[in-house]
């Protein structure tokens, strides 16, 4: 068999070596036919029973979650259950059966295709990838309808009490719930045609610490059942049918990585201090309160980014109440046991699926989103601010405002916070009067107008993902321009350096909460630029800590100053690599 290499998106580090086990998507085998009038209600009942069975399966999975299962798994199963209950899945396909006489599978696929098209219009990459959750839920229902839900082979038994972990799942897509089944078998990695850094399957893979590569367009077609595979999770590369020499090289790398990971585990309680004695704050990015235990386990000093929009998603435009939000914020605050929790206010808007009817923006990324949306919908914003402030009575809370660009936006945001405080005071509701308020620096205009931010705000947080996209005017998930996404572009580095310097001069904290913070190849560069707060996915925290422990600022900073004097991307990239050798 010929060897070949596929390139995709790295989402979970490590190396996996095993044989391919392919999962065929049920949608490919769906039959399309029209149902006679007299049989329509029977077809409706068939779909309703399939929906009910999947509900039951998800509940069973949730009830049987292992004690050591990542918190993300339970949360994502909840999300899938919510999606299943949403009328867009539980009712709209039934209407299609009755109105168009489609069979149940065809009706469900039709509805999912329509929803997927709406999600494709979303500019925000994180929210756009939520389309995959809807498709994964539909896939489970289809498998029940078609009687193909048993998708995994039994474990490979080698001895009386030993199972060889050698199966690599190859699929068009994999749901977090399905990953639970894999976990109990000989499953060591997965490869998918679709997905991105922010997909739930990618997040679960990172939390399970399983090597994975997604966005491997065509992988499920090109790879054959039982092919030998190597997943290089660090590079996002899959090698099919490797030569003996290549196989041995990767086995050596795999063994070295295993030894390194064991060593990392010993750093959980070690303070993040550079060789020259500079203490660094390491924070966690979370999406749900249930992510907090993983952050604590990784030794995070707090939460640097709580993406509150997760509470608003999948509700078909219905906003969560103040009490509902308060309970979630409070849960996170209590779980972090006194460590600060930075809650980002609603980063959602015309490009987000709060209400499908509102998708009218010509260019959603530049339209009514984030703080612009909140200021245009003050009642929604005020409810969220009240809920966050109420949670501040139970521990240290910081409020982070996204996508600010104008002074009046800052002033109006602060005025809304003051109004929320005044209302709570009048109602004799407890909250932290001195809650810190910070700004996301994610638009070039904000980084170029920092004096108006540091004058008004208590802290800054650099959202490097959006900052890079807006600075370079590219969408990194658009495959036609994704190669232009470059964190080391001199313009990007200048904006980051300016923000850190302005914060230091004003005496306020500056953090980086984008992906650059969790990339160990960039840790020394950010340290050299003066960054002292990093916020990242909990799974990345120990690797970054190790890099910090091995860093000497006295040696890094002169080299960083040289990097900042260069405008040549190639020179910058080489110099950043040299930082790793200092």
Coordinates of C-alpha atoms in Angstrom, one line a residue:
X1 CA 0.0 0.0 0.0
X2 CA 1.3 3.4 -1.0
X3 CA 2.2 5.9 1.7
X4 CA 0.7 9.4 1.6
X5 CA 0.4 12.4 3.9
X6 CA -2.5 14.6 4.7
X7 CA -2.4 18.0 6.2
X8 CA -5.2 19.5 8.4
X9 CA -5.7 21.5 11.5
X10 CA -3.9 20.5 14.7
X11 CA -6.3 20.6 17.6
X12 CA -4.8 18.2 20.2
X13 CA -1.1 17.5 20.7
X14 CA 0.7 14.3 20.7
X15 CA 1.4 11.3 18.4
X16 CA -0.9 8.4 17.9
X17 CA 0.1 5.3 15.9
X18 CA -2.6 2.7 15.0
X19 CA -4.9 1.2 12.5
X20 CA -7.7 3.1 10.8
X21 CA -11.3 2.3 11.8
X22 CA -13.6 4.2 9.4
X23 CA -17.1 5.5 10.4
X24 CA -19.4 6.1 7.5
X25 CA -21.8 9.1 7.9
X26 CA -25.4 7.9 8.0
X27 CA -26.4 10.9 5.8
X28 CA -24.7 9.2 2.8
X29 CA -27.0 6.3 2.9
X30 CA -30.2 8.2 3.5
X31 CA -33.0 7.2 1.0
X32 CA -35.3 9.9 -0.4
X33 CA -38.9 9.0 -1.1
X34 CA -42.4 10.4 -0.8
X35 CA -44.8 9.0 1.8
X36 CA -48.4 8.5 0.9
X37 CA -51.0 10.7 2.7
X38 CA -52.4 7.8 4.7
X39 CA -48.9 6.9 6.1
X40 CA -47.8 10.4 7.1
X41 CA -48.6 10.2 10.8
X42 CA -46.9 6.8 11.0
X43 CA -43.8 8.4 9.5
X44 CA -44.1 11.3 12.0
X45 CA -44.3 8.8 14.8
X46 CA -41.2 7.0 13.5
X47 CA -39.2 10.2 13.7
X48 CA -40.6 11.1 17.1
X49 CA -39.6 7.6 18.4
X50 CA -36.1 8.0 17.0
X51 CA -35.8 11.5 18.7
X52 CA -37.0 9.9 22.0
X53 CA -34.5 7.1 21.7
X54 CA -31.6 9.5 21.2
X55 CA -32.8 11.5 24.2
X56 CA -32.6 8.4 26.2
X57 CA -29.2 7.4 24.9
X58 CA -27.8 10.9 25.8
X59 CA -29.3 10.6 29.2
X60 CA -27.7 7.2 29.7
X61 CA -24.4 8.5 28.5
X62 CA -24.6 11.4 30.9
X63 CA -25.6 9.1 33.8
X64 CA -22.7 6.7 33.1
X65 CA -20.0 9.4 32.8
X66 CA -16.9 8.1 34.4
X67 CA -15.8 10.0 37.5
X68 CA -12.6 11.0 35.8
X69 CA -14.3 12.1 32.5
X70 CA -13.5 15.7 31.4
X71 CA -16.1 18.2 32.5
X72 CA -16.5 19.2 28.8
X73 CA -18.0 15.9 28.0
X74 CA -21.0 16.3 30.4
X75 CA -21.5 19.8 29.2
X76 CA -21.5 19.0 25.6
X77 CA -23.9 16.1 26.1
X78 CA -26.2 18.6 27.8
X79 CA -25.8 20.9 24.7
X80 CA -26.7 18.1 22.4
X81 CA -29.8 17.2 24.5
X82 CA -30.8 20.9 24.4
X83 CA -30.4 20.9 20.6
X84 CA -32.5 17.7 20.3
X85 CA -35.3 19.4 22.3
X86 CA -35.2 22.6 20.3
X87 CA -38.3 22.9 18.0
X88 CA -35.9 23.4 15.0
X89 CA -35.0 19.7 15.4
X90 CA -37.9 18.2 17.3
X91 CA -40.8 19.8 15.4
X92 CA -39.7 21.4 12.1
X93 CA -38.9 18.0 10.4
X94 CA -42.3 16.7 11.5
X95 CA -43.9 19.7 9.6
X96 CA -41.8 18.9 6.6
X97 CA -43.1 15.3 6.6
X98 CA -46.6 16.5 6.7
X99 CA -46.2 19.3 4.2
X100 CA -43.9 17.8 1.7
X101 CA -44.6 14.1 2.2
X102 CA -40.8 13.4 2.7
X103 CA -39.7 10.3 4.5
X104 CA -38.4 10.9 8.0
X105 CA -34.7 10.7 7.2
X106 CA -35.1 13.1 4.2
X107 CA -37.2 15.5 6.2
X108 CA -34.6 15.6 9.0
X109 CA -31.7 16.1 6.5
X110 CA -33.6 18.9 4.8
X111 CA -34.1 20.8 8.0
X112 CA -30.4 20.3 9.0
X113 CA -29.2 21.5 5.6
X114 CA -31.3 24.7 6.0
X115 CA -29.9 25.3 9.5
X116 CA -26.4 24.6 8.3
X117 CA -26.7 27.2 5.6
X118 CA -27.7 29.8 8.2
X119 CA -24.7 28.9 10.4
X120 CA -22.4 29.2 7.3
X121 CA -23.3 32.9 7.2
X122 CA -21.9 33.5 10.7
X123 CA -18.6 35.3 10.7
X124 CA -17.4 34.4 14.2
X125 CA -15.4 31.1 13.8
X126 CA -16.3 29.8 17.2
X127 CA -20.0 30.2 16.8
X128 CA -19.9 29.1 13.2
X129 CA -18.5 25.7 14.3
X130 CA -21.6 25.2 16.4
X131 CA -23.1 24.0 13.2
X132 CA -21.2 20.8 13.7
X133 CA -23.1 20.1 17.0
X134 CA -26.5 20.3 15.2
X135 CA -25.2 17.9 12.4
X136 CA -23.8 15.5 15.0
X137 CA -27.2 15.4 16.8
X138 CA -28.9 14.8 13.5
X139 CA -26.4 12.0 12.7
X140 CA -27.4 10.2 15.9
X141 CA -31.1 10.4 15.0
X142 CA -30.4 9.2 11.5
X143 CA -28.5 6.2 12.7
X144 CA -31.4 5.2 14.9
X145 CA -33.9 5.7 12.1
X146 CA -31.7 3.5 9.8
X147 CA -30.8 1.0 12.5
X148 CA -27.1 1.6 12.2
X149 CA -26.3 3.1 15.6
X150 CA -24.0 0.3 16.6
X151 CA -20.9 1.8 15.0
X152 CA -17.9 0.4 16.9
X153 CA -16.2 -2.9 16.9
X154 CA -15.6 -4.7 20.2
X155 CA -12.3 -4.0 22.0
X156 CA -9.3 -6.0 20.8
X157 CA -8.4 -8.5 23.5
X158 CA -4.8 -9.4 23.8
X159 CA -4.6 -11.2 27.1
X160 CA -6.6 -11.9 30.2
X161 CA -6.6 -8.4 31.4
X162 CA -4.9 -6.4 28.6
X163 CA -6.3 -4.4 25.7
X164 CA -4.0 -3.0 23.0
X165 CA -4.9 0.7 22.3
X166 CA -4.5 0.7 18.5
X167 CA -7.6 2.1 16.9
X168 CA -7.7 5.5 15.2
X169 CA -11.2 6.7 14.2
X170 CA -11.5 8.1 10.7
X171 CA -14.7 9.9 10.0
X172 CA -16.4 12.8 8.3
X173 CA -17.1 14.1 11.8
X174 CA -17.4 12.8 15.4
X175 CA -19.6 14.0 18.1
X176 CA -18.4 14.5 21.7
X177 CA -21.0 11.9 22.9
X178 CA -19.6 9.3 20.5
X179 CA -16.2 10.0 21.9
X180 CA -17.4 8.6 25.2
X181 CA -17.9 5.2 23.5
X182 CA -14.5 5.4 22.0
X183 CA -12.9 6.1 25.3
X184 CA -13.9 2.7 26.7
X185 CA -12.4 0.9 23.7
X186 CA -9.0 0.7 22.0
X187 CA -9.2 4.3 20.8
X188 CA -6.1 6.4 20.7
X189 CA -6.8 9.2 18.2
X190 CA -9.1 10.5 15.5
X191 CA -9.0 12.1 12.1
X192 CA -12.0 14.0 10.6
X193 CA -12.8 15.6 7.3
X194 CA -14.3 18.7 9.0
X195 CA -13.9 20.7 12.2
X196 CA -11.7 23.4 13.4
X197 CA -9.8 24.6 16.5
X198 CA -13.1 25.7 18.2
X199 CA -15.3 22.7 17.4
X200 CA -16.6 20.8 20.4
X201 CA -14.9 17.6 19.2
X202 CA -11.6 19.5 19.2
X203 CA -12.2 20.8 22.6
X204 CA -13.1 17.4 24.0
X205 CA -10.0 15.9 22.3
X206 CA -7.8 18.4 24.0
X207 CA -9.5 17.8 27.4
X208 CA -9.1 14.0 26.9
X209 CA -5.5 14.6 25.8
X210 CA -6.0 12.5 22.7
X211 CA -4.0 13.2 19.5
X212 CA -6.3 14.5 16.8
X213 CA -6.3 16.2 13.5
X214 CA -9.4 17.8 12.0
X215 CA -10.2 19.6 8.8
X216 CA -8.6 16.8 6.8
X217 CA -10.7 17.2 3.7
X218 CA -11.1 13.9 2.0
X219 CA -9.4 11.8 4.7
X220 CA -12.4 9.5 5.2
X221 CA -12.3 8.8 1.4
X222 CA -8.6 8.4 0.9
X223 CA -7.9 6.3 4.0
X224 CA -8.9 2.7 3.8
X225 CA -10.1 0.5 6.6
X226 CA -7.2 -1.0 8.6
X227 CA -4.6 1.3 7.1
X228 CA -1.7 2.0 9.4
X229 CA -1.9 5.7 10.5
X230 CA 0.4 8.1 12.3
X231 CA -1.3 11.2 13.7
X232 CA 1.1 14.1 14.4
X233 CA -1.2 16.2 16.5
X234 CA 1.4 19.0 16.9
X235 CA 1.6 19.5 13.2
X236 CA -1.9 18.5 12.1
X237 CA -0.4 15.8 9.9
X238 CA -1.6 12.3 9.2
X239 CA 0.7 9.8 7.5
X240 CA -1.1 6.7 6.0
X241 CA 0.8 3.5 5.5
X242 CA 4.2 4.9 6.7
X243 CA 7.5 3.2 5.9
X244 CA 9.3 1.2 8.6
X245 CA 11.8 4.0 9.0
X246 CA 9.2 6.7 9.4
X247 CA 7.2 4.5 11.8
X248 CA 10.3 4.0 14.0
X249 CA 11.0 7.7 14.0
X250 CA 7.5 8.4 15.2
X251 CA 7.6 5.7 17.8
X252 CA 10.7 7.3 19.3
X253 CA 9.0 10.7 19.3
X254 CA 6.0 9.2 20.9
X255 CA 8.0 7.6 23.7
X256 CA 9.8 10.9 24.3
X257 CA 6.5 12.7 24.4
X258 CA 5.1 10.3 27.0
X259 CA 8.0 10.8 29.2
X260 CA 7.7 14.6 28.8
X261 CA 4.0 14.5 29.8
X262 CA 4.7 12.6 32.9
X263 CA 7.2 15.3 33.8
X264 CA 4.6 18.0 33.2
X265 CA 2.2 16.6 35.6
X266 CA 4.6 17.3 38.4
X267 CA 4.3 21.1 37.7
X268 CA 0.7 21.5 38.8
X269 CA 1.5 23.1 42.1
X270 CA 4.7 24.8 41.0
X271 CA 4.5 28.6 40.7
X272 CA 5.1 30.0 37.2
X273 CA 8.3 31.9 37.9
X274 CA 11.0 32.6 35.3
X275 CA 14.6 31.7 36.0
X276 CA 15.3 35.3 37.0
X277 CA 12.4 35.3 39.5
X278 CA 9.6 37.0 37.6
X279 CA 6.2 35.6 38.6
X280 CA 3.8 35.0 35.8
X281 CA 0.0 34.6 36.1
X282 CA -1.5 31.7 34.2
X283 CA -5.3 31.8 33.7
X284 CA -7.8 29.6 32.0
X285 CA -10.3 30.2 29.2
X286 CA -13.7 28.5 29.9
X287 CA -17.1 28.3 28.2
X288 CA -19.1 26.8 31.0
X289 CA -19.0 26.8 34.8
X290 CA -18.4 23.0 34.5
X291 CA -15.0 23.8 32.9
X292 CA -13.7 25.2 36.2
X293 CA -12.6 21.9 37.8
X294 CA -10.3 21.3 34.8
X295 CA -8.9 24.8 35.3
X296 CA -8.3 24.2 39.0
X297 CA -6.7 20.8 38.3
X298 CA -4.3 22.4 35.8
X299 CA -3.3 24.9 38.5
X300 CA -4.8 28.0 36.9
X301 CA -4.5 31.2 39.0
X302 CA -8.1 32.1 37.9
X303 CA -10.3 32.4 34.8
X304 CA -9.0 34.9 32.3
X305 CA -11.9 34.5 29.9
X306 CA -15.4 33.1 30.5
X307 CA -17.2 33.2 27.1
X308 CA -20.7 34.0 28.4
X309 CA -22.3 33.7 24.9
X310 CA -22.5 30.0 25.4
X311 CA -25.4 30.7 27.8
X312 CA -27.2 32.5 25.0
X313 CA -26.8 30.0 22.2
X314 CA -29.2 27.4 20.8
X315 CA -32.2 29.2 22.3
X316 CA -33.8 30.4 19.1
X317 CA -33.7 34.0 20.1
X318 CA -34.9 33.5 23.7
X319 CA -32.6 35.2 26.1
X320 CA -31.6 33.6 29.4
X321 CA -33.2 35.3 32.4
X322 CA -31.2 37.3 34.9
X323 CA -31.6 34.5 37.5
X324 CA -30.5 31.9 35.0
X325 CA -27.4 33.8 34.1
X326 CA -26.6 34.6 37.8
X327 CA -26.7 30.9 38.8
X328 CA -24.2 30.1 36.0
X329 CA -21.8 32.9 36.9
X330 CA -22.1 32.2 40.6
X331 CA -21.4 28.5 39.9
X332 CA -18.1 29.5 38.2
X333 CA -17.1 31.9 40.8
X334 CA -17.7 29.5 43.7
X335 CA -15.9 26.7 41.8
X336 CA -12.8 28.8 41.4
X337 CA -12.6 29.2 45.3
X338 CA -11.5 32.8 45.5
X339 CA -9.5 33.0 42.3
X340 CA -10.6 35.8 39.9
X341 CA -13.2 35.0 37.3
X342 CA -13.2 37.3 34.2
X343 CA -16.6 37.2 32.5
X344 CA -16.7 38.5 29.0
X345 CA -20.0 40.2 28.3
X346 CA -22.1 39.0 25.4
X347 CA -20.0 38.7 22.3
X348 CA -22.8 38.1 20.0
X349 CA -24.9 40.0 17.5
X350 CA -26.2 40.2 14.0
X351 CA -23.9 37.4 12.9
X352 CA -25.0 35.1 15.7
X353 CA -27.9 32.6 15.8
X354 CA -29.9 34.4 18.5
X355 CA -32.7 34.9 16.0
X356 CA -32.4 33.6 12.5
X357 CA -34.6 36.3 11.2
X358 CA -32.0 38.9 12.1
X359 CA -29.4 37.7 9.6
X360 CA -29.4 40.8 7.5
X361 CA -25.9 42.2 8.0
X362 CA -23.9 42.5 4.8
X363 CA -20.6 41.8 6.6
X364 CA -21.4 40.5 10.1
X365 CA -17.8 40.7 11.4
X366 CA -18.0 44.4 10.8
X367 CA -21.6 44.8 11.8
X368 CA -23.7 45.0 14.9
X369 CA -22.0 42.6 17.2
X370 CA -20.4 42.3 20.7
X371 CA -20.6 45.6 22.6
X372 CA -22.3 47.3 19.6
X373 CA -25.1 44.8 19.9
X374 CA -25.3 45.2 23.6
X375 CA -25.5 48.9 23.5
X376 CA -28.2 48.7 20.8
X377 CA -30.1 46.3 23.1
X378 CA -29.6 47.9 26.5
X379 CA -32.2 45.8 28.3
X380 CA -30.3 42.6 27.4
X381 CA -27.0 44.1 28.4
X382 CA -28.4 45.4 31.7
X383 CA -29.8 42.0 32.6
X384 CA -26.4 40.4 32.0
X385 CA -24.5 43.1 34.0
X386 CA -26.9 42.7 36.9
X387 CA -26.4 38.9 36.9
X388 CA -22.6 39.3 36.8
X389 CA -22.6 41.9 39.5
X390 CA -24.8 39.6 41.7
X391 CA -22.3 36.8 41.2
X392 CA -19.5 39.1 42.4
X393 CA -20.9 38.8 45.9
X394 CA -19.6 35.2 46.0
X395 CA -16.0 35.8 44.9
X396 CA -13.6 37.9 42.8
X397 CA -15.3 38.8 39.5
X398 CA -14.0 41.0 36.6
X399 CA -16.1 42.3 33.8
X400 CA -14.6 42.2 30.3
X401 CA -16.1 44.2 27.4
X402 CA -15.5 42.9 23.9
X403 CA -14.9 44.8 20.6
X404 CA -14.6 48.3 22.0
X405 CA -13.2 50.9 19.6
X406 CA -14.7 54.2 20.5
X407 CA -14.6 56.4 23.7
X408 CA -18.3 56.7 23.7
X409 CA -18.7 52.9 23.7
X410 CA -16.5 52.7 26.8
X411 CA -18.4 55.5 28.5
X412 CA -21.8 54.0 27.7
X413 CA -20.6 50.6 28.9
X414 CA -19.4 52.1 32.2
X415 CA -22.7 54.0 32.5
X416 CA -24.7 50.8 32.1
X417 CA -22.6 49.1 34.8
X418 CA -23.2 52.1 37.0
X419 CA -26.9 51.8 36.3
X420 CA -26.9 48.1 37.1
X421 CA -25.1 48.8 40.4
X422 CA -27.6 51.6 41.3
X423 CA -30.5 49.3 40.7
X424 CA -29.0 46.5 42.8
X425 CA -28.2 49.0 45.6
X426 CA -31.8 50.2 45.6
X427 CA -33.0 46.6 45.8
X428 CA -30.5 45.8 48.6
X429 CA -28.9 43.1 46.6
X430 CA -25.2 42.4 47.5
X431 CA -22.4 42.8 45.0
X432 CA -18.8 43.9 44.8
X433 CA -18.8 47.7 44.5
X434 CA -15.2 47.7 43.3
X435 CA -15.6 45.1 40.6
X436 CA -12.9 45.6 37.9
X437 CA -13.9 46.4 34.4
X438 CA -11.6 45.7 31.5
X439 CA -11.5 46.0 27.7
X440 CA -10.8 43.5 25.0
X441 CA -8.2 44.9 22.7
X442 CA -9.0 43.0 19.5
X443 CA -9.5 45.8 16.9
X444 CA -6.4 47.7 15.5
X445 CA -8.2 51.0 16.3
X446 CA -8.3 50.1 20.0
X447 CA -4.6 49.2 20.0
X448 CA -3.8 52.5 18.3
X449 CA -5.9 54.5 20.7
X450 CA -4.8 53.0 24.0
X451 CA -4.7 56.2 26.1
X452 CA -8.5 56.4 26.1
X453 CA -8.7 52.8 27.3
X454 CA -6.1 52.9 30.1
X455 CA -7.6 56.1 31.3
X456 CA -11.0 54.5 31.8
X457 CA -10.4 50.8 32.4
X458 CA -9.0 48.6 35.2
X459 CA -7.4 46.1 32.9
X460 CA -6.9 45.0 29.3
X461 CA -7.1 41.7 27.6
X462 CA -5.7 41.2 24.1
X463 CA -7.9 38.9 22.0
X464 CA -5.2 37.9 19.5
X465 CA -7.5 35.8 17.3
X466 CA -9.7 38.7 16.2
X467 CA -6.8 41.2 16.4
X468 CA -4.9 39.2 13.8
X469 CA -7.9 38.8 11.6
X470 CA -8.9 42.4 11.7
X471 CA -5.3 43.6 11.3
X472 CA -4.6 41.4 8.3
X473 CA -8.1 41.6 6.9
X474 CA -8.5 37.8 6.6
X475 CA -10.8 35.1 7.8
X476 CA -8.6 32.3 9.0
X477 CA -11.3 29.6 8.5
X478 CA -11.7 30.7 4.8
X479 CA -9.4 28.1 3.2
X480 CA -8.6 30.5 0.3
X481 CA -7.0 33.1 2.6
X482 CA -6.2 31.0 5.8
X483 CA -2.5 30.9 4.8
X484 CA -2.3 34.6 5.4
X485 CA -3.2 34.3 9.1
X486 CA 0.1 35.0 10.8
X487 CA 0.5 35.8 14.5
X488 CA 4.1 36.9 13.7
X489 CA 3.2 39.5 11.2
X490 CA 5.2 42.7 12.2
X491 CA 2.0 44.7 12.3
X492 CA 0.4 42.3 14.8
X493 CA 3.4 42.2 17.0
X494 CA 3.6 46.0 17.1
X495 CA 0.0 46.2 18.2
X496 CA 0.5 43.6 20.9
X497 CA 3.7 45.3 22.1
X498 CA 2.0 48.7 22.2
X499 CA -0.9 47.4 24.3
X500 CA 1.4 45.7 26.8
X501 CA 3.6 48.8 27.1
X502 CA 0.6 51.1 27.5
X503 CA -0.8 48.9 30.3
X504 CA 2.5 48.8 32.1
X505 CA 2.9 52.6 31.9
X506 CA -0.6 53.1 33.3
X507 CA -0.1 50.5 36.0
X508 CA -2.9 48.2 34.9
X509 CA -2.9 44.5 34.1
X510 CA -2.6 43.2 30.5
X511 CA -3.4 39.7 29.6
X512 CA -3.4 37.8 26.3
X513 CA -6.5 35.5 26.0
X514 CA -6.2 34.4 22.4
X515 CA -4.5 31.3 21.0
X516 CA -1.1 32.9 21.1
X517 CA -1.2 32.6 24.9
X518 CA -1.4 28.8 24.7
X519 CA 1.2 28.4 22.0
X520 CA 4.5 27.4 23.7
X521 CA 6.5 28.4 20.6
X522 CA 5.4 32.0 21.3
X523 CA 5.6 32.0 25.1
X524 CA 9.2 33.5 25.2
X525 CA 8.3 36.1 22.6
X526 CA 5.3 37.3 24.7
X527 CA 7.4 37.2 27.9
X528 CA 10.0 39.3 26.1
X529 CA 7.3 41.8 25.1
X530 CA 6.5 42.2 28.8
X531 CA 3.4 40.0 29.1
X532 CA 2.9 38.8 32.6
X533 CA -0.7 37.3 32.3
X534 CA -1.5 34.4 29.9
X535 CA -5.0 33.0 29.6
X536 CA -5.5 29.7 27.6
X537 CA -7.3 26.4 27.5
X538 CA -6.6 24.5 30.7
X539 CA -4.9 21.6 28.7
X540 CA -2.2 24.0 27.5
X541 CA -1.4 25.5 30.8
X542 CA 1.3 23.1 32.1
X543 CA 3.2 23.2 28.8
X544 CA 3.3 27.0 28.9
X545 CA 4.3 26.9 32.6
X546 CA 7.2 24.6 31.8
X547 CA 8.4 27.1 29.1
X548 CA 8.1 29.9 31.6
X549 CA 10.2 28.0 34.2
X550 CA 12.9 27.5 31.6
X551 CA 12.9 31.2 30.5
X552 CA 15.4 33.9 31.5
X553 CA 14.1 37.3 30.8
X554 CA 17.5 38.9 30.9
X555 CA 18.4 36.8 27.9
X556 CA 15.1 36.9 26.1
X557 CA 14.3 40.7 26.2
X558 CA 17.4 41.9 24.2
X559 CA 16.5 39.4 21.5
X560 CA 12.9 40.4 21.5
X561 CA 13.8 44.0 21.0
X562 CA 15.7 43.0 17.9
X563 CA 12.7 41.1 16.7
X564 CA 10.5 44.2 17.1
X565 CA 12.9 46.3 15.0
X566 CA 12.5 44.0 12.1
X567 CA 9.7 44.2 9.5
X568 CA 10.7 41.1 7.6
X569 CA 8.4 38.1 8.4
X570 CA 11.1 35.6 7.6
X571 CA 13.6 37.3 9.9
X572 CA 11.0 37.5 12.6
X573 CA 10.1 33.8 12.3
X574 CA 13.8 32.7 12.5
X575 CA 14.5 35.0 15.5
X576 CA 11.4 33.6 17.3
X577 CA 12.8 30.1 16.8
X578 CA 16.2 31.2 18.2
X579 CA 14.4 32.4 21.3
X580 CA 13.7 28.7 22.1
X581 CA 17.4 28.0 22.3
X582 CA 18.2 30.7 24.8

